[in-house]
Coordinates of C-alpha atoms in Angstrom, one line a residue:
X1 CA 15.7 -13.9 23.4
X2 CA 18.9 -12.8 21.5
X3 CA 16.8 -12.3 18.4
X4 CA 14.2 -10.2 20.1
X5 CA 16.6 -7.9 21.9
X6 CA 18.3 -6.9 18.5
X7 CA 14.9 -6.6 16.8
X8 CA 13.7 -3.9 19.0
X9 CA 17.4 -2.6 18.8
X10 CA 17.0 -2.3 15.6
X11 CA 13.6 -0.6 15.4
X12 CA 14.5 1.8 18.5
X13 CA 17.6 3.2 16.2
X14 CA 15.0 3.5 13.4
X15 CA 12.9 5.4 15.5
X16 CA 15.2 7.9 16.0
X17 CA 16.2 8.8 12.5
X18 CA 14.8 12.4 11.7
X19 CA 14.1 11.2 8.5
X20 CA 11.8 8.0 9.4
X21 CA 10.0 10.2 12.2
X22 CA 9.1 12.9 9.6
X23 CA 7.8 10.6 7.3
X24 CA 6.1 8.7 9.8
X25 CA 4.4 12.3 11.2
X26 CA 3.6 12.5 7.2
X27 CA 2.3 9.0 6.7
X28 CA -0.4 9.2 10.0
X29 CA -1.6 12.7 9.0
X30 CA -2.2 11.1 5.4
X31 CA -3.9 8.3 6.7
X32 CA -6.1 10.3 8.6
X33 CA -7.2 12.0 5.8
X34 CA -7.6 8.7 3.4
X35 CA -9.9 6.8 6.3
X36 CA -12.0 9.5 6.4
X37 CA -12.2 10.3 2.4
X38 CA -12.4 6.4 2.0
X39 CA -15.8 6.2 4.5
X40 CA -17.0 10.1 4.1
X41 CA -17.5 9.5 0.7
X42 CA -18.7 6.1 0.7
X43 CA -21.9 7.2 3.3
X44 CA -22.3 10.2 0.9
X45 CA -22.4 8.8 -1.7
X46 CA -24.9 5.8 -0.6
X47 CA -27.5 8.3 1.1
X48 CA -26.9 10.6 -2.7
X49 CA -28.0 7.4 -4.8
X50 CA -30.0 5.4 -2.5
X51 CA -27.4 2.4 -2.0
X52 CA -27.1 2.2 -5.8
X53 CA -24.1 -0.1 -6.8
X54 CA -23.1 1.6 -9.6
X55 CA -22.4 4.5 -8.4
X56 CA -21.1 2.9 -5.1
X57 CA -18.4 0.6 -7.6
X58 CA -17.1 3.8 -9.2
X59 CA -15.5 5.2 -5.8
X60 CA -13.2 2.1 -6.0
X61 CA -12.9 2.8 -10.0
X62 CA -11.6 6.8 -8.6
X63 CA -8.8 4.8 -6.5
X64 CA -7.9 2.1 -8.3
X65 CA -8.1 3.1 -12.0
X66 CA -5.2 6.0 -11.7
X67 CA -2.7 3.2 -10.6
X68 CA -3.1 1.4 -13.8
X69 CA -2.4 4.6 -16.0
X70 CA 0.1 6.6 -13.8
X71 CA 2.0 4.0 -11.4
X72 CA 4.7 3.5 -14.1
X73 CA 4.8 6.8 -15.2
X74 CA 4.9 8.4 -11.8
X75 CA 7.8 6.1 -11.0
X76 CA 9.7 7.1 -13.8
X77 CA 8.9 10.9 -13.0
X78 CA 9.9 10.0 -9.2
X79 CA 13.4 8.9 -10.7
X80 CA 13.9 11.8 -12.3
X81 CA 12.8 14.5 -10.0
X82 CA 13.5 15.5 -6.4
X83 CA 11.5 13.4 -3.9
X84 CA 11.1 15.6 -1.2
X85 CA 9.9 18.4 -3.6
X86 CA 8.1 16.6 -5.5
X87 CA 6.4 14.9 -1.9
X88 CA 5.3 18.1 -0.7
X89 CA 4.1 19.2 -3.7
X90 CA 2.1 16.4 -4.3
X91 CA 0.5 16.5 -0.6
X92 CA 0.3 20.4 -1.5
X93 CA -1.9 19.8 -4.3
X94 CA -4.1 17.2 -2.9
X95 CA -4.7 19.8 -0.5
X96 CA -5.4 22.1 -3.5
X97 CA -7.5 19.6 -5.1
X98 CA -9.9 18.5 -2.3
X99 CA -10.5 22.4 -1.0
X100 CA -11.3 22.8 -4.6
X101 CA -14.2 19.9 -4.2
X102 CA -15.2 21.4 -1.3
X103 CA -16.5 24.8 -3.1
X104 CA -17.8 22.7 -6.0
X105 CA -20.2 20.5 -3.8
X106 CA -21.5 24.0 -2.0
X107 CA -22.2 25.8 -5.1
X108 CA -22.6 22.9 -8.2
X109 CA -22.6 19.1 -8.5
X110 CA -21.9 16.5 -5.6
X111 CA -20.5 14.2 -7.7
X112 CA -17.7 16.1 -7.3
X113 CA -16.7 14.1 -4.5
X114 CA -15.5 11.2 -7.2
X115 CA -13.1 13.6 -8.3
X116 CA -11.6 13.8 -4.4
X117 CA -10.8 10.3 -4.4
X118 CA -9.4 10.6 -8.3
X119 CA -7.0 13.7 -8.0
X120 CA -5.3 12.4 -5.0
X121 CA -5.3 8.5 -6.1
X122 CA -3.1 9.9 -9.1
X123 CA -1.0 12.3 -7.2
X124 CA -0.3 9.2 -4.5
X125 CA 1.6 7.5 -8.0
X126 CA 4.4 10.0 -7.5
X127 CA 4.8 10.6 -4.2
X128 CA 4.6 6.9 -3.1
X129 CA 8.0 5.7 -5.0
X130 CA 9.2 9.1 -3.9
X131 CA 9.2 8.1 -0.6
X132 CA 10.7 4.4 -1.4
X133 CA 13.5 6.5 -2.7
X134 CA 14.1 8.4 0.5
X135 CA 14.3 4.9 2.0
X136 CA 16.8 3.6 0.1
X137 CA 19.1 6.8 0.6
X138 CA 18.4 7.4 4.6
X139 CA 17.5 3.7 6.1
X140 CA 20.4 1.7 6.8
X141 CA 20.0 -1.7 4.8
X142 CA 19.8 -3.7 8.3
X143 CA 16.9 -1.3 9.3
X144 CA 14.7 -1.7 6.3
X145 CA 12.7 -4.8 7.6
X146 CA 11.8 -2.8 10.8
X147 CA 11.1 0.2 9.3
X148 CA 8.5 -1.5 7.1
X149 CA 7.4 -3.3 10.2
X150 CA 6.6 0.3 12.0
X151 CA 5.0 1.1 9.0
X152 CA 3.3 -2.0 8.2
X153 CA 2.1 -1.8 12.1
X154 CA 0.6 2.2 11.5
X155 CA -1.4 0.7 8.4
X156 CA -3.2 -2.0 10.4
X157 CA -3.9 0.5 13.3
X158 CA -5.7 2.8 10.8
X159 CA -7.5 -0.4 9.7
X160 CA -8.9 -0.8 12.8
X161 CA -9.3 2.8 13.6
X162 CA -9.6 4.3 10.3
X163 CA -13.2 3.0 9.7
X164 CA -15.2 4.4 12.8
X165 CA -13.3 7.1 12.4
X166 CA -14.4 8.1 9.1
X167 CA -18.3 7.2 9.9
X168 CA -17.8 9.3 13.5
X169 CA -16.7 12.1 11.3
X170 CA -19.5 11.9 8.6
X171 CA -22.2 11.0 10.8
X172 CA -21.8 14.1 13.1
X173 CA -20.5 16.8 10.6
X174 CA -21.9 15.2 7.1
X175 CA -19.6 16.0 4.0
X176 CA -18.5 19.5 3.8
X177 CA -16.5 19.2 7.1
X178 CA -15.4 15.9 6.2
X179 CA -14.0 16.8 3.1
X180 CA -12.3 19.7 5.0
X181 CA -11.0 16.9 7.1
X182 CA -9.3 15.4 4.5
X183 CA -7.5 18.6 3.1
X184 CA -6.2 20.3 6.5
X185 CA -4.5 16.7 7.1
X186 CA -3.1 16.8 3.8
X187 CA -2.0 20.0 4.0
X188 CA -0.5 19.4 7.4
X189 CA 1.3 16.4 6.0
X190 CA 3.3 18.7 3.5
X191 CA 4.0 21.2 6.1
X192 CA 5.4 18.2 8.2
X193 CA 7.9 17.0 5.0
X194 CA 9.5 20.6 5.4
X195 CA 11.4 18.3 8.4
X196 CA 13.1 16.1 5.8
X197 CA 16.8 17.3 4.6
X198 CA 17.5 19.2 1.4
X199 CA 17.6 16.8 -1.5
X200 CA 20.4 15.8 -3.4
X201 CA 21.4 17.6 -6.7
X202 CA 20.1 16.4 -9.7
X203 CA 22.7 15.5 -12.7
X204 CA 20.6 17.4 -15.2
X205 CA 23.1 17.2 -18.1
X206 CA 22.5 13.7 -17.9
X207 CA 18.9 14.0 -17.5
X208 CA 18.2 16.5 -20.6
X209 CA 20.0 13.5 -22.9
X210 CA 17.3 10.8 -21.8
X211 CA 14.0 10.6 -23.4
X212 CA 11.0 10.6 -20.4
X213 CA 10.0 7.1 -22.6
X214 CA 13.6 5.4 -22.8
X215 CA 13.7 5.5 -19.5
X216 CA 10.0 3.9 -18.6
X217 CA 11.6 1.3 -21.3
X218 CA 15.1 1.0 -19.3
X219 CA 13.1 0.3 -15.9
X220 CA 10.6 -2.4 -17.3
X221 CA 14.6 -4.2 -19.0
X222 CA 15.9 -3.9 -15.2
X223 CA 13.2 -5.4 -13.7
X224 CA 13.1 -7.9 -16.4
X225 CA 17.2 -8.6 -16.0
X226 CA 17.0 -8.9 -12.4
X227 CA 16.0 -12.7 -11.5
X228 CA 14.4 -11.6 -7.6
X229 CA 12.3 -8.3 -9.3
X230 CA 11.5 -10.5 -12.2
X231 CA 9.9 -13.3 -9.7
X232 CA 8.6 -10.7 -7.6
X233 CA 6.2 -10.1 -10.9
X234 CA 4.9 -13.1 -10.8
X235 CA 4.1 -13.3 -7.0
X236 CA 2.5 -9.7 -6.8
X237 CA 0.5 -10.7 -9.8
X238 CA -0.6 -14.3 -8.2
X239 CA -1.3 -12.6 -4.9
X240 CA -3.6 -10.1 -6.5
X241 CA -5.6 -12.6 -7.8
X242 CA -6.0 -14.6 -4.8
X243 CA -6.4 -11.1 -2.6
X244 CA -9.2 -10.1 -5.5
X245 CA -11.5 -13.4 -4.5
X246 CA -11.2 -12.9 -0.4
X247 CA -11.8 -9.4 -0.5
X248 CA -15.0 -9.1 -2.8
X249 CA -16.6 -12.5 -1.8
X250 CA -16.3 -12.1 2.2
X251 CA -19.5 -10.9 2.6
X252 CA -21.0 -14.5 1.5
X253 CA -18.7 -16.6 3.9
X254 CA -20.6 -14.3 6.5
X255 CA -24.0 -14.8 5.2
X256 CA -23.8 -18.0 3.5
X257 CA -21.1 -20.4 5.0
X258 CA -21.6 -18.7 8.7
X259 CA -25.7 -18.0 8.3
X260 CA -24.5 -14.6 10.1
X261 CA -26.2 -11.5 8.7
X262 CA -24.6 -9.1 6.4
X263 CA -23.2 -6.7 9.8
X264 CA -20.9 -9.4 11.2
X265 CA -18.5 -8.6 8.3
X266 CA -17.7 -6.1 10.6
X267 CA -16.0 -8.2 13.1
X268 CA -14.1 -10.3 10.9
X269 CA -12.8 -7.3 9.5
X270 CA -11.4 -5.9 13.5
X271 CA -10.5 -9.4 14.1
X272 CA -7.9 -9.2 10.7
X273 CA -6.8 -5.5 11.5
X274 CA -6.1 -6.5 15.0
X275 CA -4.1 -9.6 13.4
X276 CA -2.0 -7.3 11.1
X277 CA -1.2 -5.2 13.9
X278 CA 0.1 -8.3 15.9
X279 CA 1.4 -9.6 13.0
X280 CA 4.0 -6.2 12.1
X281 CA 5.1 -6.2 15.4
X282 CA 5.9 -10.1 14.9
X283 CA 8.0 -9.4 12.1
X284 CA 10.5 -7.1 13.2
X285 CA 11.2 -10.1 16.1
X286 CA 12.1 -12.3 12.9
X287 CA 13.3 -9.7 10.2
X288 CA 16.8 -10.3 12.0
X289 CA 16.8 -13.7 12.0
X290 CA 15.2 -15.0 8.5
X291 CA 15.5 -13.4 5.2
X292 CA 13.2 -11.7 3.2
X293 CA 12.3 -14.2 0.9
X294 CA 12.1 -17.1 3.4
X295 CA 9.4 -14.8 5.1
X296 CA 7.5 -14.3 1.5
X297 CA 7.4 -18.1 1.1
X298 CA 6.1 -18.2 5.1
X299 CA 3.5 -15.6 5.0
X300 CA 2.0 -16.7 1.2
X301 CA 1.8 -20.3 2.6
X302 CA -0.2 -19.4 5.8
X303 CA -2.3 -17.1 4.2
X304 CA -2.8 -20.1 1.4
X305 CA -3.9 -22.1 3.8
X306 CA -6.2 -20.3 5.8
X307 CA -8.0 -19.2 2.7
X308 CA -8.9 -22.6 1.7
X309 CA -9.8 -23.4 5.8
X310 CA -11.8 -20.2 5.6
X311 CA -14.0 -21.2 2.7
X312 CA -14.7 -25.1 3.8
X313 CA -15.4 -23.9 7.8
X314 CA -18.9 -22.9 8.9
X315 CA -17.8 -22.6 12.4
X316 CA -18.1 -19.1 13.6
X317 CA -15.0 -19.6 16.0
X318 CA -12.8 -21.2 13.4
X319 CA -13.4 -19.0 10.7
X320 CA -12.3 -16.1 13.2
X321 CA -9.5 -18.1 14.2
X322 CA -8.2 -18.4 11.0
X323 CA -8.8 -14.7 10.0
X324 CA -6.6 -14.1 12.7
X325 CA -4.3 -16.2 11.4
X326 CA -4.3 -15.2 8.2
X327 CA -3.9 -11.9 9.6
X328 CA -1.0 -12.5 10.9
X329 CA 0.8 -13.3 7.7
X330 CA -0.3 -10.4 5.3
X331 CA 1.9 -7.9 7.1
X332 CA 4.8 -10.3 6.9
X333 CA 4.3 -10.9 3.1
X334 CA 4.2 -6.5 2.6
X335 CA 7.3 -5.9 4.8
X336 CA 9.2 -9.0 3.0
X337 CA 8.3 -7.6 -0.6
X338 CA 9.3 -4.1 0.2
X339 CA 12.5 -5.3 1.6
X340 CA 13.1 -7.5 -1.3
X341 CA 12.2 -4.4 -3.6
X342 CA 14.0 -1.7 -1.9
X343 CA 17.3 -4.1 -1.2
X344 CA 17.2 -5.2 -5.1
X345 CA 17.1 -2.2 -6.6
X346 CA 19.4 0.2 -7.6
X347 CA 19.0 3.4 -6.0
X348 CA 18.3 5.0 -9.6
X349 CA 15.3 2.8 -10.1
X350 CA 13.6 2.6 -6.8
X351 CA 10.4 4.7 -8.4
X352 CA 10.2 2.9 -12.0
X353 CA 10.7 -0.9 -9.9
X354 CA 7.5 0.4 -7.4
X355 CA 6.2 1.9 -10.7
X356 CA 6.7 -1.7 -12.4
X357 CA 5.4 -3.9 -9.5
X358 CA 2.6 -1.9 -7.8
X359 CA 0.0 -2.5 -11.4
X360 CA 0.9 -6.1 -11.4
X361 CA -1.0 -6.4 -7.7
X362 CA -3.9 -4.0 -8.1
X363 CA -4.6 -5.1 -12.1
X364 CA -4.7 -9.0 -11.0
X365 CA -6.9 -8.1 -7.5
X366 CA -9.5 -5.9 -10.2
X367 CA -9.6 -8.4 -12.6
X368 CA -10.5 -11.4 -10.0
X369 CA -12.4 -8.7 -8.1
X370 CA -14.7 -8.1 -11.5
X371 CA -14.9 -11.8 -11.8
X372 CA -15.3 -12.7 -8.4
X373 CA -19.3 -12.4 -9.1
X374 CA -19.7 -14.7 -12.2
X375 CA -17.4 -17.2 -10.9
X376 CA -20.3 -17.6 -7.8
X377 CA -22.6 -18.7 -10.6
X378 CA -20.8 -21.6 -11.5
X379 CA -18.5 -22.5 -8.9
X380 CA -19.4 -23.0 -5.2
X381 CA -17.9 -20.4 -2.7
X382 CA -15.6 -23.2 -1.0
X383 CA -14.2 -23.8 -4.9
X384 CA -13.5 -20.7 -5.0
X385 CA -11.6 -19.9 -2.1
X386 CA -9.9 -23.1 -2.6
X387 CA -8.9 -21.9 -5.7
X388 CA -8.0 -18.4 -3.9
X389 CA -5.5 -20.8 -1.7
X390 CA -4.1 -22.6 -4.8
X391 CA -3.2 -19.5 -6.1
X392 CA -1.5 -17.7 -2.7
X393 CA 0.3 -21.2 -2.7
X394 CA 1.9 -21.0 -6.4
X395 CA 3.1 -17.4 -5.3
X396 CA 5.1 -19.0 -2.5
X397 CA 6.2 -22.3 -5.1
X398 CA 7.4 -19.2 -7.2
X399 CA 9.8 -17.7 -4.1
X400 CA 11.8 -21.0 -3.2
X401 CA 14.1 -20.9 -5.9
X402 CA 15.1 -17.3 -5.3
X403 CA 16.0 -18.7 -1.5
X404 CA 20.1 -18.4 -2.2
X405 CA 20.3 -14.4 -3.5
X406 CA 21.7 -12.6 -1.5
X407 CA 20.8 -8.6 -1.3
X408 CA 23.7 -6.7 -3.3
X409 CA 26.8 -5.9 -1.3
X410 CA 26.9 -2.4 -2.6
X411 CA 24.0 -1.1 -1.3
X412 CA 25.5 -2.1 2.7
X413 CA 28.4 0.3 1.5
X414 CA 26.5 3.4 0.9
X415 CA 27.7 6.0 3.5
X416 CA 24.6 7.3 5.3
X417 CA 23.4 10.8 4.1
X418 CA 24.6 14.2 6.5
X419 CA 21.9 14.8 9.0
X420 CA 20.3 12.1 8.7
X421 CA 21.6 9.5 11.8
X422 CA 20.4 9.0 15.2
X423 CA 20.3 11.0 17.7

């Protein structure tokens, strides 16, 4: 009881920092638009090519492709420059950039629409560790576990949402004002970031001595030199693979361990967004309670084991069951890593950490999710998820002996910015 009451303490005082309602305004508008690029273009771009897979795969290549090339850089850049400038000018110029789509479709080439997806992909490299920055200078260092809670909690509503959303949008309007959808919310969300407080100046004598490559080398030495980033590596790299089977091969537990037909990936997929909704509003109970790193090692080892009970069961209840379950522990594992990150790093190297980390998840999900394919032609489906499980499981053997850190001391004894306290 004790632990609940101060977990919802905790996220009420959260709730009324100006700065976490600002970028919480920001972050829905933002996910409005994405949902609706994510579906409006997928639906366009089927009924374009007639299903073709090609063209279909290179929407994901658009989103993920820019994260390899700019998530270190913008990190770096996010380091160096203002965040909430460089925030609003980087929802500015999606804005820019998808209005700009818009007239090409109506007057040239639809395949313009790739380039939607591309532009603001890349521009999402800078802003992203912009706003991890904000957190560390604005959220008290008790409040960061239910902050990323709230946030973790707006995610899965959007995955359950998001979706119908973005086919209720194409399917009445089609792509034109779909795509104007998309830049009105992003435009609305850099209007909304006018809300956050002036940022702090920038030392730029110091700056104008540092080299914009020294100090993309400086953040990969920190990482490296700090024992809990340096481990976080590892598990964001062994997640990725284990995320890159489940999420490209669901479609044949459907069809081939549950003998359901192709559409009932659907509910599996509400049944694990409602899950993650349940499941961020879990953690903040616990955030208070258990550390950071005890919840990594909790949430990798459920969702380790559910993987491998998902790909033996051909029980339509169980395998829902343990969606749910596995659900459950996904927001847990994001809300424990951005803790760890955010709590770990120094304030100067929020964006080059996030810039650091982020490619080690999203290159091992690609590469499993390129090889997910072959692997079915010589591996059975339950192999493979067991192996999926094995995976999730040496990601949590990887956490234990990183149980006895404790966050630095220094970052409790920041004062909290002018402005920006309840009220």
């Amino acid at each position: 009881m004790s632990t609940n009451t101060a977990a919802a303490a905790s996220s009420g005082h959260v709730l009324r920092n100006r700065f976490f309602q600002t970028v919480l305004l920001s972050n829905i508008l933002l996910q409005i638009g994405i949902w609706v690029r994510n579906f409006a273009i997928l639906l366009y771009v089927t009924d374009k090519t007639g299903n073709d897979p090609i063209a279909v795969s290179l929407i994901s290549v658009a989103e993920f492709a820019p994260i390899f090339v700019f998530s270190f850089i913008g990190g770096t850049f996010a380091d160096r420059w203002r965040p909430k400038r460089t925030m609003i000018w980087c929802d500015f110029l999606s804005a820019v950039s998808v209005f700009v789509v818009l007239l090409t479709i109506t007057f040239a080439a639809w395949e313009a629409v790739y380039l939607a997806t591309f532009v603001s992909a890349i521009l999402s490299q800078f802003s992203q560790p912009s706003v991890m920055k904000l957190f560390k200078q604005n959220i008290a260092p008790e409040q960061l576990q239910s902050a990323m809670a709230i946030f973790q909690s707006l995610i899965a509503v959007f995955m359950v949402v998001g979706p119908s959303l973005g086919v209720i949008v194409y399917q009445n309007f089609d792509i034109l004002p779909s795509i104007a959808v998309m830049g009105v919310a992003f435009l609305l969300s850099a209007l909304v970031l006018f809300r956050l407080p002036d940022d702090a100046p920038v030392n730029r004598d110091e700056q104008v001595e540092k080299h914009i490559v020294r100090e993309m080398k400086e953040g990969l030495q920190y990482v490296l030199r700090n024992p809990v980033l340096r481990t976080l590596c590892g598990v964001f790299a062994l997640a990725g693979l284990a995320v890159g089977i489940a999420q490209t091969l669901g479609l044949f537990i459907v069809t081939e361990r549950l003998g359901k037909p192709k559409e009932f990936l659907q509910f599996i997929m509400m049944v694990n967004g409602a899950a993650m909704l349940v499941g961020g509003a879990a953690s903040m109970a616990i955030s208070k309670k258990v550390s950071p790193q005890k919840m990594l090692a909790a949430g990798m080892l459920c969702s380790a084991l559910c993987t491998v009970a998902i790909g033996y069961s051909q029980s339509v209840p169980l395998t829902l069951v343990m969606q749910f379950v596995n659900g459950l522990s996904f927001p847990i594992i994001q809300i424990a890593i951005s803790t760890m990150m955010l709590s770990w790093s120094d304030q100067a190297y929020v964006g080059r950490v996030n810039g650091v980390l982020s490619p080690m998840f999203v290159g091992a999900m690609v590469i499993m999710m390129a090889a997910a394919g072959p692997l079915m032609k010589v591996m059975p489906l339950v192999t493979i998820y067991a192996v999926s499980g094995a995976l999730m499981f040496a990601g949590m053997l990887m956490v234990v002996p990183i149980f006895k850190h404790k966050a630095p001391e220094a970052a409790a004894q920041q004062p909290s910015p002018s402005g920006m306290g309840a009220h």
